[in-house]
Coordinates of C-alpha atoms in Angstrom, one line a residue:
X1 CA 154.6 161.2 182.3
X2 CA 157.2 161.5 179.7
X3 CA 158.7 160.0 176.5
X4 CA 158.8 156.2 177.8
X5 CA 155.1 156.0 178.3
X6 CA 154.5 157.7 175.0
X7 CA 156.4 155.0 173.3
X8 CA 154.3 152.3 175.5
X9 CA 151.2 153.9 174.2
X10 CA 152.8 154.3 170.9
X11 CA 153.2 150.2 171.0
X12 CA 149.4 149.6 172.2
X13 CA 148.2 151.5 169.1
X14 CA 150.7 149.4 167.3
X15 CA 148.9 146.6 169.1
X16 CA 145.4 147.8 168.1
X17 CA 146.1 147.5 164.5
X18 CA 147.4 144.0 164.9
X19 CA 144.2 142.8 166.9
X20 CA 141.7 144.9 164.5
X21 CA 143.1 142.3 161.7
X22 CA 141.7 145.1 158.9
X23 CA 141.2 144.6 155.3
X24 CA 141.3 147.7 154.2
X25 CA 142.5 150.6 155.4
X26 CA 141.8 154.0 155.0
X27 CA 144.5 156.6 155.3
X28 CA 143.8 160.2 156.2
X29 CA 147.0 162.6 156.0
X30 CA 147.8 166.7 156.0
X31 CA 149.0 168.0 152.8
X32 CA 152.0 169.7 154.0
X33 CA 155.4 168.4 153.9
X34 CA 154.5 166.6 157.3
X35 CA 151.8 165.5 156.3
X36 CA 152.6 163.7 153.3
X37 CA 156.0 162.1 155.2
X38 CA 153.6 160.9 157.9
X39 CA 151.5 159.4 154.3
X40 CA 154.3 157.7 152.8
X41 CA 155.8 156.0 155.9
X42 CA 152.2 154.7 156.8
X43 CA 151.7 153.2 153.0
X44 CA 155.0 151.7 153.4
X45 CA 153.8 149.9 156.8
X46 CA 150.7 148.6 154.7
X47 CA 152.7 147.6 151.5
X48 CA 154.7 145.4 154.5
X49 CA 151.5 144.2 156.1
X50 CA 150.2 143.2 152.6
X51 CA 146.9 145.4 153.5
X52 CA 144.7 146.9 151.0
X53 CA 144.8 150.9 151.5
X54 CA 143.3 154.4 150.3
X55 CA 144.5 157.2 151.0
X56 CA 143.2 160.7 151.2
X57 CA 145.6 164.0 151.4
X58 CA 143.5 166.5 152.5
X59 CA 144.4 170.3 153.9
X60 CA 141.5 169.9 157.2
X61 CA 138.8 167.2 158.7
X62 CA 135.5 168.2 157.1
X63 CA 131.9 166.8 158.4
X64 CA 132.1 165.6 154.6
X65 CA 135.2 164.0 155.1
X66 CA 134.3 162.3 157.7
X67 CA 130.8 161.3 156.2
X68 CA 133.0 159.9 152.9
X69 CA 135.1 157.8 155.5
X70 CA 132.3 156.2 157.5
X71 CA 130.5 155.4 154.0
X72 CA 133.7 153.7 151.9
X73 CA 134.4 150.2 152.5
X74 CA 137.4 150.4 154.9
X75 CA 137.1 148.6 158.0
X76 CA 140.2 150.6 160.1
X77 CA 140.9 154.6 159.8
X78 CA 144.4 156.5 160.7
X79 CA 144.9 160.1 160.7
X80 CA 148.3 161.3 160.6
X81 CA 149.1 165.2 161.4
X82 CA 145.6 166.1 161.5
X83 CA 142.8 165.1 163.9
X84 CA 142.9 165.5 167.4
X85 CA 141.4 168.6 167.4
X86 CA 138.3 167.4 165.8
X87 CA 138.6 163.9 167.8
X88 CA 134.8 164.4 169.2
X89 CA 133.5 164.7 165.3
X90 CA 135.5 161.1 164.7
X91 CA 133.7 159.3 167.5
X92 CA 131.0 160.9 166.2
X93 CA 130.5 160.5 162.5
X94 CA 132.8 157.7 162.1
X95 CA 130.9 155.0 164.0
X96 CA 131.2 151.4 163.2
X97 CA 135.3 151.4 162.2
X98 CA 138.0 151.8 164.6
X99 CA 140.2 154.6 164.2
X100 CA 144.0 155.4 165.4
X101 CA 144.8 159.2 165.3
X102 CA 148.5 159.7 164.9
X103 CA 149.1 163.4 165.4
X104 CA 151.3 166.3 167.1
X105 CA 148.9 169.1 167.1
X106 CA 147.5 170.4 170.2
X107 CA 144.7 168.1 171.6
X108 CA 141.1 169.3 171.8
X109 CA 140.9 168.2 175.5
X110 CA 143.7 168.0 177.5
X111 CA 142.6 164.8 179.1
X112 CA 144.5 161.5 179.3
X113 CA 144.9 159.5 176.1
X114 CA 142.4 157.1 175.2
X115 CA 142.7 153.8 177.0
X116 CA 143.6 150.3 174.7
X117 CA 140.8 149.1 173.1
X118 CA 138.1 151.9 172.7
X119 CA 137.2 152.0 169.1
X120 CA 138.7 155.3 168.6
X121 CA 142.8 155.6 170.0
X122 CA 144.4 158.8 170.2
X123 CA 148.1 159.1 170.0
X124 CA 149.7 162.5 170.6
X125 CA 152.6 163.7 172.6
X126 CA 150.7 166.4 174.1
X127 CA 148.9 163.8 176.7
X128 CA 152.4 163.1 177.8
X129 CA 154.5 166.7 178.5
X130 CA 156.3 166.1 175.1
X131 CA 156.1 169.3 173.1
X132 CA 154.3 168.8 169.2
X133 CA 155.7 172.4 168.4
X134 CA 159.4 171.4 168.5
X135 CA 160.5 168.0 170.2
X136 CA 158.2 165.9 167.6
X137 CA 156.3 166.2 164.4
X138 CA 153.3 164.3 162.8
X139 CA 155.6 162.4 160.7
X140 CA 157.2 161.6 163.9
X141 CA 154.5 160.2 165.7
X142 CA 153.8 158.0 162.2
X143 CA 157.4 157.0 162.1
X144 CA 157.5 155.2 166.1
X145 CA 153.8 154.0 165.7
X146 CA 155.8 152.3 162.4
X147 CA 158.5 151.4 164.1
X148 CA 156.4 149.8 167.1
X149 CA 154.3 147.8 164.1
X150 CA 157.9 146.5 163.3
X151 CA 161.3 147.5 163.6
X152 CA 162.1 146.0 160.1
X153 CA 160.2 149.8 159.4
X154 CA 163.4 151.9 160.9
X155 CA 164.3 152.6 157.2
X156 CA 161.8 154.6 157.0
X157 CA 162.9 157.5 160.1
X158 CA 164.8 159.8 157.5
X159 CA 161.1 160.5 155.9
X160 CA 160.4 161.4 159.1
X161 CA 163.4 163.8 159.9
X162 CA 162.7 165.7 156.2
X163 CA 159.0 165.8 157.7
X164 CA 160.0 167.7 160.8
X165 CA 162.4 170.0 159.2
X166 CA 159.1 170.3 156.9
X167 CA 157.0 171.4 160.1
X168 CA 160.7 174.0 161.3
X169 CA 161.2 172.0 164.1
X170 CA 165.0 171.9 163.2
X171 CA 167.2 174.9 164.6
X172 CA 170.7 174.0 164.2
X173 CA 169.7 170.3 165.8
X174 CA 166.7 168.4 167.1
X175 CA 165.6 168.4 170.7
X176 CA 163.3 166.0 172.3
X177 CA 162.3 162.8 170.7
X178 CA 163.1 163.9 167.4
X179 CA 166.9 163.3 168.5
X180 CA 165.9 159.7 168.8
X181 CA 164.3 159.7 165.3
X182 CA 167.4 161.1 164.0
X183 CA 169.3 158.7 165.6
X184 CA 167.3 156.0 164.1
X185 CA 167.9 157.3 160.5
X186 CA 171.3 158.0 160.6
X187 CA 172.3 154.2 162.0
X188 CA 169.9 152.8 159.2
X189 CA 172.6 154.5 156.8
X190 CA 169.9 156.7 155.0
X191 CA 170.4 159.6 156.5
X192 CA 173.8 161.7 156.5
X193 CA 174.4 164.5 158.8
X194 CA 177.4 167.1 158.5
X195 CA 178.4 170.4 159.0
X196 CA 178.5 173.2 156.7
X197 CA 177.0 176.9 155.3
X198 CA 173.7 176.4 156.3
X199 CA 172.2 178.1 153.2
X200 CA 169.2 176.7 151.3
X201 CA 169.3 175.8 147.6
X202 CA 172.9 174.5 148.2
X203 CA 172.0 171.7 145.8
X204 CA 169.7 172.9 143.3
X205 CA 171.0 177.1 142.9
X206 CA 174.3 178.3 141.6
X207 CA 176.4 180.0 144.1
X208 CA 176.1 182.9 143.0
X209 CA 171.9 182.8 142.8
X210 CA 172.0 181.2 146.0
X211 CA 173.8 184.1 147.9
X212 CA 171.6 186.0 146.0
X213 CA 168.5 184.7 147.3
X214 CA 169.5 184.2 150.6
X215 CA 167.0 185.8 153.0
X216 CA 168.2 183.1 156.1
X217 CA 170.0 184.5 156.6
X218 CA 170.0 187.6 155.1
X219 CA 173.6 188.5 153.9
X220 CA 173.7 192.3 153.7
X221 CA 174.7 193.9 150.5
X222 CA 174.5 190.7 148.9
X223 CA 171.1 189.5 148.8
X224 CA 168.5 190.2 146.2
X225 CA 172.2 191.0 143.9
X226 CA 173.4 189.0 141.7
X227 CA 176.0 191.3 140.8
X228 CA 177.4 192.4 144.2
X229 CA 177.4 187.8 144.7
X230 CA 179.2 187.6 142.1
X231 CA 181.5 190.6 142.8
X232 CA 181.8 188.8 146.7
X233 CA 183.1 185.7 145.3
X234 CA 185.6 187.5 142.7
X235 CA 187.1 189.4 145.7
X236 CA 187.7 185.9 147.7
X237 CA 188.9 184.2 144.6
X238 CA 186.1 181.6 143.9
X239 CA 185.5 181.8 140.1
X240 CA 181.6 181.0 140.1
X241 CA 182.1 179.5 136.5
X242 CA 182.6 175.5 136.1
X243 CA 184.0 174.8 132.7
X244 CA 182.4 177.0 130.3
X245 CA 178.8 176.7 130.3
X246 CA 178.0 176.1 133.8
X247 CA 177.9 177.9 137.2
X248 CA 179.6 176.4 140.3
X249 CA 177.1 175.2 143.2
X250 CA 178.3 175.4 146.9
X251 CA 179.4 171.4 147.0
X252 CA 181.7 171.8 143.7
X253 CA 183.3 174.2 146.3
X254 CA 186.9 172.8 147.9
X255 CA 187.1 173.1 151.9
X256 CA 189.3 176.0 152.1
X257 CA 186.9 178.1 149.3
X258 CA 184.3 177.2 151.9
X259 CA 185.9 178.6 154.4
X260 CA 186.6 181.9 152.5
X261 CA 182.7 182.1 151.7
X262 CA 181.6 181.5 155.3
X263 CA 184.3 184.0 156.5
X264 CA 183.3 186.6 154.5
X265 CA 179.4 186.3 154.8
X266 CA 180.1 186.0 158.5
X267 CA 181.9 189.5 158.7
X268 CA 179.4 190.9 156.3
X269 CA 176.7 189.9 159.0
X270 CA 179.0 190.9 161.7
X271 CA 179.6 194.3 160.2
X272 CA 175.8 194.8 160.2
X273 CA 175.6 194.2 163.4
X274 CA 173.6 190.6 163.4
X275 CA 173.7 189.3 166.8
X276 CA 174.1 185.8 165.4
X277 CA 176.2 187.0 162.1
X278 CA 178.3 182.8 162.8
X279 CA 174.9 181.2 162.9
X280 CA 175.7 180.7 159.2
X281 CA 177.7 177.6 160.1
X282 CA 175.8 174.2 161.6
X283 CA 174.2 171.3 160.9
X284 CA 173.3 169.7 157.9
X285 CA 171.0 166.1 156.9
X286 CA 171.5 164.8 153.3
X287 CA 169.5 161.7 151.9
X288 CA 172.9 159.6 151.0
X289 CA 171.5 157.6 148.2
X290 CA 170.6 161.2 146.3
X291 CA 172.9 162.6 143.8
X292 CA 174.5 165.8 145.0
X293 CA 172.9 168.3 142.5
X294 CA 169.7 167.1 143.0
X295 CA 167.2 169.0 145.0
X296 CA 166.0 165.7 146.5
X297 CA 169.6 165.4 148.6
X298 CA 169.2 167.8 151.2
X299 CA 166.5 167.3 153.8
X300 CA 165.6 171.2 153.9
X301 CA 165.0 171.4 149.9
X302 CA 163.2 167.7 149.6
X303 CA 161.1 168.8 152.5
X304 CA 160.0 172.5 150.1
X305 CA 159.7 169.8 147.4
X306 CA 157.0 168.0 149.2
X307 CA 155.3 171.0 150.5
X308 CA 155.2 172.2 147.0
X309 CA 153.7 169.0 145.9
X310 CA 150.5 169.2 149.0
X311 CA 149.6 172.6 148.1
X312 CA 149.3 172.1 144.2
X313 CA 147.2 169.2 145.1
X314 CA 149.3 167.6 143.7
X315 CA 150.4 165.0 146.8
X316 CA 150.7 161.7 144.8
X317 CA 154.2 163.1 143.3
X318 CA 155.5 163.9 147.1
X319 CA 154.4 160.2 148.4
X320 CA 156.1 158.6 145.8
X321 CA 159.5 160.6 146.6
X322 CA 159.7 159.9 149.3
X323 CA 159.1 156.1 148.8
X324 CA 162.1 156.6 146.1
X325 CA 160.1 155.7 143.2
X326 CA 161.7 157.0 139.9
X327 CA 158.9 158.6 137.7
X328 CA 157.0 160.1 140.8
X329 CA 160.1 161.7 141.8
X330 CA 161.1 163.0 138.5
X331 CA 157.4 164.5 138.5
X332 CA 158.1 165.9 142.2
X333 CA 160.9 168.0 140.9
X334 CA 159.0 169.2 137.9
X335 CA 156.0 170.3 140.2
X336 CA 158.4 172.3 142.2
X337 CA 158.9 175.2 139.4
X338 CA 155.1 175.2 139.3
X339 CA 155.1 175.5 142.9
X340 CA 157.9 178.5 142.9
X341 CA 155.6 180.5 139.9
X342 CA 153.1 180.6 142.1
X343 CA 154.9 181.7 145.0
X344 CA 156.2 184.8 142.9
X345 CA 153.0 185.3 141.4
X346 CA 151.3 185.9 144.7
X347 CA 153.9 188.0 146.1
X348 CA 153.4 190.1 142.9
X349 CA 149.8 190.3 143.9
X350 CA 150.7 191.2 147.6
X351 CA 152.8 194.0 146.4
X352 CA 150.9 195.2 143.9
X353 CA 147.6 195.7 145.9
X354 CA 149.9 197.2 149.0
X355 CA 150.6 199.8 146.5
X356 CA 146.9 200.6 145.4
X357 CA 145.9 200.2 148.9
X358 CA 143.2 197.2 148.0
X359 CA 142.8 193.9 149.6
X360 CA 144.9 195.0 152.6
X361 CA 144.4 196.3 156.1
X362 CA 147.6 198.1 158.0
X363 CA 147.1 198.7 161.6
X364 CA 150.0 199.0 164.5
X365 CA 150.7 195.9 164.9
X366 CA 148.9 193.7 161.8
X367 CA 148.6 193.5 158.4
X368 CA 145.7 191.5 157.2
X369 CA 145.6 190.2 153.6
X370 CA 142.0 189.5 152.1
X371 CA 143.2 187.7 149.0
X372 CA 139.5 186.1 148.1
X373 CA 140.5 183.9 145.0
X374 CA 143.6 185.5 144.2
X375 CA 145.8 183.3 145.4
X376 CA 145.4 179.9 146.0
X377 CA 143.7 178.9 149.4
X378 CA 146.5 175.8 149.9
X379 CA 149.2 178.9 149.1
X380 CA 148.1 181.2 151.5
X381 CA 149.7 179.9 154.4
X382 CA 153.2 180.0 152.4
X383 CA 153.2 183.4 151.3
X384 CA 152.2 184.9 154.8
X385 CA 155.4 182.7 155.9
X386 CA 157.4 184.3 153.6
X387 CA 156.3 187.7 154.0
X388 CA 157.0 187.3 158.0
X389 CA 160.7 186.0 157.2
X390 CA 161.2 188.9 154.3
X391 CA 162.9 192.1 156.4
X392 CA 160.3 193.7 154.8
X393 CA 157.7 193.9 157.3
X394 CA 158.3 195.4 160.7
X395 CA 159.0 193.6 163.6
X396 CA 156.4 192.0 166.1
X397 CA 153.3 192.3 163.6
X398 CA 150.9 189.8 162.9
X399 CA 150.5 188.6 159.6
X400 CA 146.7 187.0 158.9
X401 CA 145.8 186.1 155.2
X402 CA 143.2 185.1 153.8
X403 CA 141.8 183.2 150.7
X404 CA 138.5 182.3 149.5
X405 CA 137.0 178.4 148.5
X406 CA 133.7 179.6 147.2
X407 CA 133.1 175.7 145.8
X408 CA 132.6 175.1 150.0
X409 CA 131.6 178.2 150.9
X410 CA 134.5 178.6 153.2
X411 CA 137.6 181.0 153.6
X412 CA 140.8 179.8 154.2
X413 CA 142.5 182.1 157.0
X414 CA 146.7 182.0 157.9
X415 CA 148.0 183.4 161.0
X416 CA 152.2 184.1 161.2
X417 CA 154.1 186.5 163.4
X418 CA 157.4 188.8 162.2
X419 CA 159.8 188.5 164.8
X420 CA 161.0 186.5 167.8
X421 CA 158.7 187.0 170.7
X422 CA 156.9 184.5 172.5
X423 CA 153.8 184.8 170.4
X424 CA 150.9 181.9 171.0
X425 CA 149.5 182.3 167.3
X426 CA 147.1 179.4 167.9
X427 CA 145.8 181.3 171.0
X428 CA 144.9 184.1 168.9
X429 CA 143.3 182.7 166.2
X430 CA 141.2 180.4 168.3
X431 CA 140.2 183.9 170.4
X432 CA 139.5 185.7 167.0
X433 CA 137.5 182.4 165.4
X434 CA 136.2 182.5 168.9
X435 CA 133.9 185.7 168.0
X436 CA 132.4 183.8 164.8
X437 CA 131.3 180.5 163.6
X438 CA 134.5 178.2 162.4
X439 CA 137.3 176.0 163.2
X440 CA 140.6 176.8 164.0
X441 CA 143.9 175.1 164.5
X442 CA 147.6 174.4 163.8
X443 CA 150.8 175.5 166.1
X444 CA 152.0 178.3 168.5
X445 CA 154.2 179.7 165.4
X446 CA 152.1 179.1 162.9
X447 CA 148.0 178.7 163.0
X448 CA 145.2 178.9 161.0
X449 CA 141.3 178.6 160.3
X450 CA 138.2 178.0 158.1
X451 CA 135.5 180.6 158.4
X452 CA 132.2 180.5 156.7
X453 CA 132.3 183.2 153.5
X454 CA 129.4 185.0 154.7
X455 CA 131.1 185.9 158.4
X456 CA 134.2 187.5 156.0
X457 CA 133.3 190.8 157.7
X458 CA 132.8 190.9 160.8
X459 CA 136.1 188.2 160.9
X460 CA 138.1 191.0 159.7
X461 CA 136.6 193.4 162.2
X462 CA 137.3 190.7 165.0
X463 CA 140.6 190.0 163.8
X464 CA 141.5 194.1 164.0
X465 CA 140.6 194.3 167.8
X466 CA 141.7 191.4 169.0
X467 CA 145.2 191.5 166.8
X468 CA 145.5 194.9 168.6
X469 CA 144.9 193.9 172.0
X470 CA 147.2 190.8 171.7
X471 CA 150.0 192.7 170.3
X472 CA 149.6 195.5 173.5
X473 CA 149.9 192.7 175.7
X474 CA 153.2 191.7 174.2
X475 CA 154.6 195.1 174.8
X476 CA 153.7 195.2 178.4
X477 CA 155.1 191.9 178.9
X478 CA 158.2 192.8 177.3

């Protein structure tokens, strides 16, 4: 099976909805970035059916979720980015409304999809030899299912394409069915792709800050300076300045300045000895309706923007982005300072108890961070990310964090990897959860769990052996 009979199942859950003839509809969505794209294209398809709606952002399926959906007064359920590891506990606790699951993640059986007509339909590419990791996202899979419902909804496939650069399944292209979701939002004239420095903040930073905070790539010498970015661009004659009181940003930049910049960051790389010191150069999507200045126009920043907006609970502000509706949006942007202080405020906190030797556990190959309630359960996911992208840790060690909810009685657990080998992080947190009571999930590059508070020790303790013995195997593999 392949990508044709995914779309043919894709257009029987299409189907589904149209014979259910719902009322209401309940809407149950991730609060990433992918999440809350997948949201906003389904409330568009409701808005267009003229069906009544709630919807629910949430960061995992709870046995109280699920008792909250089977007790409102919707008659039809979809998931987007988020159930079909749990799709035993739907059938289960959600029993008198039919349910569509629209989602990317690894299945919880492996078994063929659910056939037309069963009260609970599973969509995921997965069943069909189509990778959820890279070739499609959540937002993806909400996007055809919309398209399928009607093609009048293809102006909506450049909220997908900023939902699965939101879920890093863009490296210098798309592969897979994304490519046909791209194609999709680029005919529909929403959706502008070019090529360019591939450096992020290019709408929203001043040059000079956004060689400065460059960490992909990393420019050597340059970032974390502002002085020695400023100094770079004095020596290839780009005056940063524009007028008097403002700073230049990379589009005020004229094509042959361009050029100087990538030439010289590339032989800074180069000099370094980065393997892929041109890899600086490539692809870039732009919403062509945005401004350029605003850090809505290009696809990598709105996609941050959104993710800021999930994990400050805040996911009302993303939907309504992306649905290009003015106040929401102006309230998106305003969220994402919010979002960056508390980023930097639980890096602080990171370095800080690295240097006292508290809340953190160094082994070989693993550094696990027990931040209990100081940072924020729905941020703890980000900075382990960042920390695995900073050059500050060493290569191939696992990164697992972890943050307390002592309102459920739950921790929050992150699992990323620092470096480039073929790492199965979801296969290692489902081995660690394994040894204790709790759920795990997510993707080979990134995963995660929830544990119960009480089994916070001996989760550490199983985490320590088994990130050791997974991080020997990769060395006798390699």
């Amino acid at each position: 099976m392949g990508e044709i009979e995914f779309l043919e199942q894709v257009e029987k859950a299409a189907e589904f909805l149209r014979e259910s003839k719902p009322e209401r509809v309940r809407i149950v969505s991730h609060l990433d970035a992918d999440g809350i794209t997948s949201a906003a294209i389904l409330i568009r398809v409701m808005n267009r059916l003229n069906k009544l709606y709630n919807i629910s952002v949430v960061q995992s399926v709870t046995p109280e979720l699920l008792d909250l959906v089977n007790s409102d007064c919707s008659d039809f359920v979809v998931f987007s980015d988020l159930g079909s590891g749990c799709i035993s506990k739907i059938k289960e606790k959600i029993k008198d409304k039919r349910v569509i699951v629209l989602d990317h993640h690894v299945p919880e059986k492996e078994n063929e999809p659910n056939a037309q007509g069963k009260r609970v339909m599973s969509i995921n590419p997965h069943f069909f030899g189509i990778d959820g990791n890279s070739d499609i996202s959540g937002s993806g899979v909400a996007y055809l299912f919309a398209n399928a419902v009607s093609r009048k909804n293809r102006d909506l496939a450049h909220i997908a394409v900023i939902g699965a650069i939101g879920d890093m399944q863009e490296n210098f292209g798309f592969s897979g069915t994304n490519r046909r979701i791209l194609k999709h939002a680029l005919e529909s004239g929403k959706l502008e792709e070019r090529r360019g420095i591939r450096l992020f903040g290019s709408h929203s930073r001043p040059i000079h800050k956004l060689l400065e905070y460059s960490t992909e790539p990393y420019i050597p010498g340059i970032t974390g300076s502002e002085s020695n970015a400023i100094q770079l661009l004095g020596r290839i004659g780009i005056n940063p300045k524009k007028g008097t009181n403002d700073w230049k940003r990379l589009f005020d930049l004229s094509d042959e300045e361009a050029r100087a910049l990538a030439s010289a960051i590339i032989m800074l790389r180069t000099r370094s000895g980065a393997s892929n010191a041109e890899s600086i150069i490539g692809p870039l999507y732009e919403i062509k309706d945005e401004k350029p200045g605003s850090p809505l126009k290009d696809a990598r920043e709105f996609a941050t923007l959104l993710n800021a907006c999930g994990r400050l609970g805040l996911s009302s502000y993303g939907i309504g982005a992306c649905l290009n509706e003015a106040k929401l949006k102006k309230k998106s942007i305003e969220t994402l300072n919010s979002y960056r202080k508390e980023i930097i405020k639980g890096l602080k906190w990171v370095k800080k108890s690295a240097e006292d030797k508290q809340h953190i556990i160094k082994g070989e190959n693993y550094m696990i961070i027990n931040a209990q309630e100081n940072i924020m359960p729905t941020m703890i996911g980000t900075i382990a990310s960042i920390l695995a992208k900073s050059n500050e840790i060493p290569e191939n060690t696992f990164i697992l964090s972890l943050a307390h909810l002592p309102e459920n009685g739950k921790i929050k657990c992150s699992l990323r990897y620092c470096g480039n080998n073929d790492v199965d992080l979801k296969e290692v947190i489902d081995y660690i959860v394994a040894q204790v009571e709790g759920e795990s999930g997510g993707h080979k590059n990134a995963a995660g769990a929830f544990i119960p508070l009480e089994k916070e020790k001996q989760f550490i303790e199983s985490a320590m052996s088994a990130l050791s013995m997974f991080g020997y195997e990769e060395k006798i593999t390699n």
